[in-house]
Amino acid sequence: METRGAPTRLRGTPSWLINEVAVHATRLVNEGFAAVDARRYHYKLLATLEEFGPASQADLGRRGGVDRSDVVATVNELADRGFVERAVDPADRRRNIVTITDAGAAHLRHLDDVLARAQDTLLAPLSAADREDLVRMLSRLAEHHS
Amino acid sequence: METRGAPTRLRGTPSWLINEVAVHATRLVNEGFAAVDARRYHYKLLATLEEFGPASQADLGRRGGVDRSDVVATVNELADRGFVERAVDPADRRRNIVTITDAGAAHLRHLDDVLARAQDTLLAPLSAADREDLVRMLSRLAEHHS
DNA sequence: AGACGATCGTTGGTCCGACCAACAAGTGGG
DNA sequence: CCCACTTGTTGGTCGGACCAACGATCGTCT
């Protein structure tokens, strides 16, 4: 009984399907990251840092859609592991300028691999063409609900 | 700035896209249900009841994938509003047989409308053919990760 | 008949992600 | 100098999903 007794009404409902797949996706990614002692927020911040360069914690949170308070905890963890460095901005002493380290960049590449494998596991039953279509549609939906 | 500063690495990642869309989907459905003083669990249980007929709370939870303890709270709320009735099973006095009432069935039809409108809002930017494709792919993914 | 294991409803938790409120320290404009 | 604002930080809340344990009840086995 793979598709167990879930009401048929729900099994055809897009919002329910999306949530169902999202649960599996989140589980896969979380498991992958947990295996290397990381969390999703780690990846988000490291990727943001590498793409946009050093930034204050507030900017970091705004760009990644992460709450300021959650940025604090994440930067703490990343700094503990030596993946980022925190330095007071001399030009504005309120700000902490966060910079990714070499170890952080290496770790990010590792996380990229882990994430890629999770995508592959998630999309296993889909052809390459289907995957493209899926990403295209999801992108349009995500962009539309801005 | 609709697709805000999210790292490009993430914006193309299927698992991230799915989560993003799932967040919007959940928000839409929750808002719709909240407007008629309902929650997602209400719909799940009522739909299960209507499709499979009266059932014990444990069976109800198994079929809907809802924890027994959460079934208790949901049945409480539904019974308070007169949408279901709880009666001890004379053949097995451990069980509470839950039955949907006429008011409950009417309410379920109402929730169906609300849910359908949410789907339409969610999938607005997609053509009918695209919607079919999307549902087909998501169903395959959901079924595969059983 | 009696004992034992399993199941039922129920209570009372935990855990995690997302969010919010308040604060001191610091900044910039009037 | 004062006032409005931002930043980092602390300490929450809130909802959804899950888990543990309890008394009551049932079925089975002996």
GROMACS .gro file of C-alpha atoms (C1' of nucleotides) in nm:
model
  352
    1MET     CA    1   0.000   0.000   0.000
    2GLU     CA    2   0.228   0.279  -0.115
    3THR     CA    3  -0.030   0.550  -0.176
    4ARG     CA    4  -0.213   0.463   0.139
    5GLY     CA    5  -0.570   0.541   0.226
    6ALA     CA    6  -0.538   0.913   0.167
    7PRO     CA    7  -0.872   1.046   0.043
    8THR     CA    8  -0.878   1.059  -0.336
    9ARG     CA    9  -0.997   1.416  -0.302
   10LEU     CA   10  -0.656   1.508  -0.167
   11ARG     CA   11  -0.438   1.294  -0.389
   12GLY     CA   12  -0.536   1.499  -0.694
   13THR     CA   13  -0.512   1.839  -0.529
   14PRO     CA   14  -0.207   2.035  -0.645
   15SER     CA   15  -0.148   2.208  -0.313
   16TRP     CA   16  -0.156   1.874  -0.133
   17LEU     CA   17   0.076   1.712  -0.384
   18ILE     CA   18   0.322   1.998  -0.361
   19ASN     CA   19   0.325   1.978   0.015
   20GLU     CA   20   0.373   1.604   0.005
   21VAL     CA   21   0.670   1.630  -0.231
   22ALA     CA   22   0.807   1.924  -0.033
   23VAL     CA   23   0.806   1.710   0.281
   24HIS     CA   24   1.009   1.441   0.109
   25ALA     CA   25   1.243   1.701  -0.043
   26THR     CA   26   1.301   1.864   0.294
   27ARG     CA   27   1.363   1.529   0.455
   28LEU     CA   28   1.616   1.429   0.190
   29VAL     CA   29   1.804   1.757   0.209
   30ASN     CA   30   1.800   1.762   0.589
   31GLU     CA   31   1.932   1.408   0.608
   32GLY     CA   32   2.207   1.488   0.359
   33PHE     CA   33   2.312   1.800   0.545
   34ALA     CA   34   2.287   1.635   0.885
   35ALA     CA   35   2.529   1.367   0.767
   36VAL     CA   36   2.795   1.638   0.733
   37ASP     CA   37   2.679   1.822   1.046
   38ALA     CA   38   2.515   2.111   0.862
   39ARG     CA   39   2.171   2.269   0.838
   40ARG     CA   40   1.980   2.437   0.561
   41TYR     CA   41   2.050   2.782   0.702
   42HIS     CA   42   2.422   2.710   0.677
   43TYR     CA   43   2.395   2.653   0.306
   44LYS     CA   44   2.175   2.953   0.253
   45LEU     CA   45   2.413   3.192   0.424
   46LEU     CA   46   2.731   3.046   0.280
   47ALA     CA   47   2.587   3.055  -0.072
   48THR     CA   48   2.472   3.412  -0.023
   49LEU     CA   49   2.813   3.511   0.107
   50GLU     CA   50   2.996   3.354  -0.184
   51GLU     CA   51   2.768   3.507  -0.441
   52PHE     CA   52   2.743   3.861  -0.304
   53GLY     CA   53   3.060   3.886  -0.100
   54PRO     CA   54   3.099   3.999   0.261
   55ALA     CA   55   2.792   4.160   0.412
   56SER     CA   56   2.645   4.271   0.741
   57GLN     CA   57   2.420   4.026   0.922
   58ALA     CA   58   2.114   4.234   0.849
   59ASP     CA   59   2.189   4.245   0.476
   60LEU     CA   60   2.259   3.875   0.487
   61GLY     CA   61   1.923   3.808   0.642
   62ARG     CA   62   1.739   4.029   0.398
   63ARG     CA   63   1.896   3.866   0.097
   64GLY     CA   64   1.840   3.513   0.220
   65GLY     CA   65   1.494   3.577   0.361
   66VAL     CA   66   1.616   3.479   0.705
   67ASP     CA   67   1.514   3.657   1.022
   68ARG     CA   68   1.787   3.865   1.190
   69SER     CA   69   1.768   3.660   1.506
   70ASP     CA   70   1.812   3.336   1.315
   71VAL     CA   71   2.108   3.484   1.131
   72VAL     CA   72   2.277   3.539   1.467
   73ALA     CA   73   2.254   3.173   1.563
   74THR     CA   74   2.363   3.053   1.220
   75VAL     CA   75   2.663   3.285   1.204
   76ASN     CA   76   2.758   3.168   1.552
   77GLU     CA   77   2.764   2.809   1.438
   78LEU     CA   78   2.949   2.885   1.115
   79ALA     CA   79   3.205   3.098   1.299
   80ASP     CA   80   3.258   2.822   1.557
   81ARG     CA   81   3.352   2.587   1.273
   82GLY     CA   82   3.574   2.845   1.108
   83PHE     CA   83   3.361   2.879   0.795
   84VAL     CA   84   3.299   3.253   0.835
   85GLU     CA   85   3.460   3.541   1.019
   86ARG     CA   86   3.284   3.818   1.204
   87ALA     CA   87   3.446   4.162   1.220
   88VAL     CA   88   3.306   4.494   1.335
   89ASP     CA   89   3.269   4.740   1.048
   90PRO     CA   90   3.505   5.030   1.132
   91ALA     CA   91   3.289   5.263   0.923
   92ASP     CA   92   2.971   5.170   1.112
   93ARG     CA   93   3.038   5.010   1.444
   94ARG     CA   94   2.685   4.874   1.470
   95ARG     CA   95   2.752   4.627   1.191
   96ASN     CA   96   2.927   4.294   1.189
   97ILE     CA   97   3.079   4.228   0.850
   98VAL     CA   98   3.064   3.856   0.784
   99THR     CA   99   3.320   3.706   0.548
  100ILE     CA  100   3.344   3.353   0.414
  101THR     CA  101   3.676   3.178   0.476
  102ASP     CA  102   3.859   2.936   0.250
  103ALA     CA  103   3.744   2.651   0.470
  104GLY     CA  104   3.392   2.789   0.435
  105ALA     CA  105   3.415   2.794   0.057
  106ALA     CA  106   3.545   2.436   0.055
  107HIS     CA  107   3.263   2.332   0.286
  108LEU     CA  108   3.015   2.504   0.057
  109ARG     CA  109   3.140   2.302  -0.239
  110HIS     CA  110   3.090   1.992  -0.030
  111LEU     CA  111   2.736   2.098   0.054
  112ASP     CA  112   2.674   2.159  -0.315
  113ASP     CA  113   2.755   1.795  -0.382
  114VAL     CA  114   2.530   1.677  -0.103
  115LEU     CA  115   2.249   1.896  -0.232
  116ALA     CA  116   2.292   1.776  -0.589
  117ARG     CA  117   2.267   1.415  -0.478
  118ALA     CA  118   1.948   1.495  -0.290
  119GLN     CA  119   1.799   1.649  -0.604
  120ASP     CA  120   1.882   1.338  -0.797
  121THR     CA  121   1.719   1.114  -0.541
  122LEU     CA  122   1.416   1.338  -0.531
  123LEU     CA  123   1.366   1.352  -0.906
  124ALA     CA  124   1.471   0.992  -0.972
  125PRO     CA  125   1.149   0.883  -1.144
  126LEU     CA  126   1.149   1.178  -1.387
  127SER     CA  127   1.317   1.204  -1.726
  128ALA     CA  128   1.558   1.487  -1.797
  129ALA     CA  129   1.296   1.660  -2.009
  130ASP     CA  130   1.036   1.626  -1.736
  131ARG     CA  131   1.277   1.770  -1.482
  132GLU     CA  132   1.328   2.074  -1.700
  133ASP     CA  133   0.955   2.121  -1.737
  134LEU     CA  134   0.901   2.083  -1.366
  135VAL     CA  135   1.166   2.339  -1.277
  136ARG     CA  136   1.029   2.576  -1.538
  137MET     CA  137   0.675   2.556  -1.401
  138LEU     CA  138   0.781   2.580  -1.039
  139SER     CA  139   0.997   2.880  -1.119
  140ARG     CA  140   0.704   3.052  -1.281
  141LEU     CA  141   0.484   2.981  -0.981
  142ALA     CA  142   0.747   3.093  -0.732
  143GLU     CA  143   0.811   3.410  -0.928
  144HIS     CA  144   0.443   3.486  -0.969
  145HIS     CA  145   0.370   3.470  -0.596
  146SER     CA  146   0.628   3.731  -0.517
  147MET     CA  147   1.204   4.317  -0.643
  148GLU     CA  148   0.992   4.008  -0.675
  149THR     CA  149   1.256   3.737  -0.692
  150ARG     CA  150   1.467   3.909  -0.435
  151GLY     CA  151   1.831   3.860  -0.367
  152ALA     CA  152   1.803   3.486  -0.319
  153PRO     CA  153   2.124   3.321  -0.432
  154THR     CA  154   2.097   3.200  -0.791
  155ARG     CA  155   2.227   2.867  -0.671
  156LEU     CA  156   1.905   2.821  -0.483
  157ARG     CA  157   1.663   2.963  -0.734
  158GLY     CA  158   1.734   2.678  -0.977
  159THR     CA  159   1.733   2.400  -0.720
  160PRO     CA  160   1.421   2.183  -0.746
  161SER     CA  161   1.396   2.112  -0.374
  162TRP     CA  162   1.417   2.482  -0.298
  163LEU     CA  163   1.160   2.570  -0.563
  164ILE     CA  164   0.923   2.305  -0.436
  165ASN     CA  165   0.953   2.434  -0.082
  166GLU     CA  166   0.901   2.789  -0.196
  167VAL     CA  167   0.583   2.700  -0.384
  168ALA     CA  168   0.469   2.480  -0.098
  169VAL     CA  169   0.497   2.774   0.139
  170HIS     CA  170   0.274   2.984  -0.084
  171ALA     CA  171   0.033   2.695  -0.131
  172THR     CA  172   0.007   2.637   0.242
  173ARG     CA  173  -0.044   3.005   0.306
  174LEU     CA  174  -0.321   3.029   0.047
  175VAL     CA  175  -0.503   2.723   0.177
  176ASN     CA  176  -0.464   2.828   0.540
  177GLU     CA  177  -0.597   3.174   0.469
  178GLY     CA  178  -0.892   3.032   0.280
  179PHE     CA  179  -0.976   2.789   0.556
  180ALA     CA  180  -0.921   3.043   0.832
  181ALA     CA  181  -1.177   3.271   0.664
  182VAL     CA  182  -1.441   3.006   0.735
  183ASP     CA  183  -1.294   2.918   1.075
  184ALA     CA  184  -1.145   2.584   0.968
  185ARG     CA  185  -0.805   2.421   0.956
  186ARG     CA  186  -0.638   2.174   0.722
  187TYR     CA  187  -0.696   1.886   0.963
  188HIS     CA  188  -1.068   1.956   0.953
  189TYR     CA  189  -1.075   1.906   0.580
  190LYS     CA  190  -0.860   1.597   0.596
  191LEU     CA  191  -1.080   1.424   0.850
  192LEU     CA  192  -1.411   1.529   0.699
  193ALA     CA  193  -1.299   1.416   0.353
  194THR     CA  194  -1.179   1.085   0.492
  195LEU     CA  195  -1.507   1.037   0.674
  196GLU     CA  196  -1.716   1.109   0.369
  197GLU     CA  197  -1.513   0.882   0.146
  198PHE     CA  198  -1.474   0.583   0.376
  199GLY     CA  199  -1.772   0.622   0.606
  200PRO     CA  200  -1.780   0.622   0.986
  201ALA     CA  201  -1.460   0.503   1.149
  202SER     CA  202  -1.284   0.487   1.482
  203GLN     CA  203  -1.043   0.767   1.563
  204ALA     CA  204  -0.744   0.536   1.526
  205ASP     CA  205  -0.854   0.424   1.180
  206LEU     CA  206  -0.922   0.783   1.091
  207GLY     CA  207  -0.572   0.882   1.188
  208ARG     CA  208  -0.411   0.595   1.002
  209ARG     CA  209  -0.597   0.672   0.682
  210GLY     CA  210  -0.531   1.043   0.694
  211GLY     CA  211  -0.173   1.012   0.815
  212VAL     CA  212  -0.262   1.208   1.127
  213ASP     CA  213  -0.133   1.123   1.472
  214ARG     CA  214  -0.388   0.979   1.715
  215SER     CA  215  -0.339   1.267   1.957
  216ASP     CA  216  -0.401   1.523   1.686
  217VAL     CA  217  -0.713   1.336   1.580
  218VAL     CA  218  -0.849   1.384   1.930
  219ALA     CA  219  -0.817   1.762   1.917
  220THR     CA  220  -0.957   1.782   1.564
  221VAL     CA  221  -1.257   1.562   1.642
  222ASN     CA  222  -1.319   1.776   1.949
  223GLU     CA  223  -1.337   2.089   1.737
  224LEU     CA  224  -1.551   1.927   1.470
  225ALA     CA  225  -1.787   1.782   1.729
  226ASP     CA  226  -1.818   2.122   1.900
  227ARG     CA  227  -1.938   2.268   1.571
  228GLY     CA  228  -2.174   1.980   1.508
  229PHE     CA  229  -1.991   1.852   1.200
  230VAL     CA  230  -1.924   1.504   1.340
  231GLU     CA  231  -2.069   1.285   1.611
  232ARG     CA  232  -1.876   1.068   1.851
  233ALA     CA  233  -2.036   0.750   1.977
  234VAL     CA  234  -1.889   0.462   2.170
  235ASP     CA  235  -1.880   0.144   1.962
  236PRO     CA  236  -2.109  -0.099   2.144
  237ALA     CA  237  -1.917  -0.391   1.994
  238ASP     CA  238  -1.582  -0.258   2.120
  239ARG     CA  239  -1.614  -0.007   2.396
  240ARG     CA  240  -1.258   0.117   2.351
  241ARG     CA  241  -1.350   0.275   2.021
  242ASN     CA  242  -1.522   0.599   1.940
  243ILE     CA  243  -1.704   0.570   1.613
  244VAL     CA  244  -1.696   0.908   1.441
  245THR     CA  245  -1.974   0.989   1.197
  246ILE     CA  246  -2.009   1.289   0.970
  247THR     CA  247  -2.334   1.482   1.009
  248ASP     CA  248  -2.541   1.653   0.741
  249ALA     CA  249  -2.404   1.986   0.858
  250GLY     CA  250  -2.057   1.836   0.834
  251ALA     CA  251  -2.115   1.721   0.476
  252ALA     CA  252  -2.244   2.067   0.385
  253HIS     CA  253  -1.944   2.226   0.549
  254LEU     CA  254  -1.716   1.989   0.357
  255ARG     CA  255  -1.871   2.100   0.029
  256HIS     CA  256  -1.803   2.456   0.134
  257LEU     CA  257  -1.442   2.371   0.213
  258ASP     CA  258  -1.416   2.205  -0.128
  259ASP     CA  259  -1.505   2.535  -0.289
  260VAL     CA  260  -1.255   2.724  -0.078
  261LEU     CA  261  -0.985   2.473  -0.163
  262ALA     CA  262  -1.064   2.483  -0.533
  263ARG     CA  263  -1.033   2.860  -0.535
  264ALA     CA  264  -0.697   2.834  -0.361
  265GLN     CA  265  -0.575   2.592  -0.629
  266ASP     CA  266  -0.681   2.836  -0.896
  267THR     CA  267  -0.496   3.122  -0.732
  268LEU     CA  268  -0.191   2.906  -0.685
  269LEU     CA  269  -0.177   2.782  -1.044
  270ALA     CA  270  -0.292   3.108  -1.201
  271PRO     CA  271   0.011   3.158  -1.427
  272LEU     CA  272  -0.010   2.805  -1.571
  273SER     CA  273  -0.210   2.686  -1.872
  274ALA     CA  274  -0.452   2.398  -1.832
  275ALA     CA  275  -0.209   2.165  -2.011
  276ASP     CA  276   0.076   2.273  -1.786
  277ARG     CA  277  -0.137   2.214  -1.479
  278GLU     CA  278  -0.206   1.861  -1.593
  279ASP     CA  279   0.163   1.798  -1.652
  280LEU     CA  280   0.251   1.942  -1.314
  281VAL     CA  281   0.000   1.727  -1.131
  282ARG     CA  282   0.115   1.422  -1.323
  283MET     CA  283   0.480   1.475  -1.231
  284LEU     CA  284   0.410   1.560  -0.870
  285SER     CA  285   0.191   1.252  -0.838
  286ARG     CA  286   0.469   1.036  -0.971
  287LEU     CA  287   0.717   1.189  -0.726
  288ALA     CA  288   0.479   1.157  -0.432
  289GLU     CA  289   0.401   0.799  -0.520
  290HIS     CA  290   0.766   0.708  -0.572
  291HIS     CA  291   0.872   0.829  -0.228
  292SER     CA  292   0.624   0.608  -0.052
  293DA     C1'  293  -1.163  -1.864   3.485
  294DG     C1'  294  -0.749  -1.601   3.479
  295DA     C1'  295  -0.342  -1.386   3.293
  296DC     C1'  296  -0.111  -1.143   2.924
  297DG     C1'  297  -0.034  -0.875   2.532
  298DA     C1'  298  -0.227  -0.556   2.214
  299DT     C1'  299  -0.524  -0.164   2.099
  300DC     C1'  300  -0.810   0.248   2.198
  301DG     C1'  301  -0.873   0.736   2.343
  302DT     C1'  302  -0.657   1.083   2.593
  303DT     C1'  303  -0.318   1.381   2.821
  304DG     C1'  304   0.089   1.605   2.816
  305DG     C1'  305   0.461   1.669   2.656
  306DT     C1'  306   0.899   1.762   2.289
  307DC     C1'  307   1.123   1.948   1.867
  308DC     C1'  308   1.194   2.248   1.483
  309DG     C1'  309   1.120   2.622   1.163
  310DA     C1'  310   0.935   3.073   1.115
  311DC     C1'  311   0.823   3.478   1.326
  312DC     C1'  312   0.798   3.885   1.657
  313DA     C1'  313   0.905   4.222   2.051
  314DA     C1'  314   1.222   4.467   2.301
  315DC     C1'  315   1.661   4.644   2.411
  316DA     C1'  316   2.132   4.881   2.424
  317DA     C1'  317   2.469   5.053   2.121
  318DG     C1'  318   2.553   5.320   1.744
  319DT     C1'  319   2.444   5.629   1.331
  320DG     C1'  320   2.275   6.031   1.055
  321DG     C1'  321   1.985   6.434   0.972
  322DG     C1'  322   1.756   6.838   1.139
  323DC     C1'  323   2.187   6.838   2.087
  324DC     C1'  324   1.796   6.564   1.977
  325DC     C1'  325   1.525   6.249   1.743
  326DA     C1'  326   1.434   5.878   1.433
  327DC     C1'  327   1.633   5.490   1.268
  328DT     C1'  328   1.930   5.068   1.210
  329DT     C1'  329   2.206   4.670   1.395
  330DG     C1'  330   2.303   4.275   1.675
  331DT     C1'  331   2.127   4.014   2.033
  332DT     C1'  332   1.818   3.792   2.367
  333DG     C1'  333   1.418   3.574   2.465
  334DG     C1'  334   1.035   3.470   2.360
  335DT     C1'  335   0.570   3.272   2.077
  336DC     C1'  336   0.317   2.983   1.754
  337DG     C1'  337   0.188   2.591   1.464
  338DG     C1'  338   0.262   2.135   1.280
  339DA     C1'  339   0.448   1.688   1.338
  340DC     C1'  340   0.586   1.364   1.648
  341DC     C1'  341   0.637   1.062   2.084
  342DA     C1'  342   0.560   0.851   2.558
  343DA     C1'  343   0.271   0.694   2.891
  344DC     C1'  344  -0.163   0.610   3.114
  345DG     C1'  345  -0.623   0.359   3.230
  346DA     C1'  346  -0.973   0.115   3.010
  347DT     C1'  347  -1.096  -0.251   2.718
  348DC     C1'  348  -1.053  -0.647   2.411
  349DG     C1'  349  -0.880  -1.115   2.228
  350DT     C1'  350  -0.626  -1.501   2.292
  351DC     C1'  351  -0.399  -1.866   2.518
  352DT     C1'  352  -0.374  -2.178   2.876
   0.00000   0.00000   0.00000
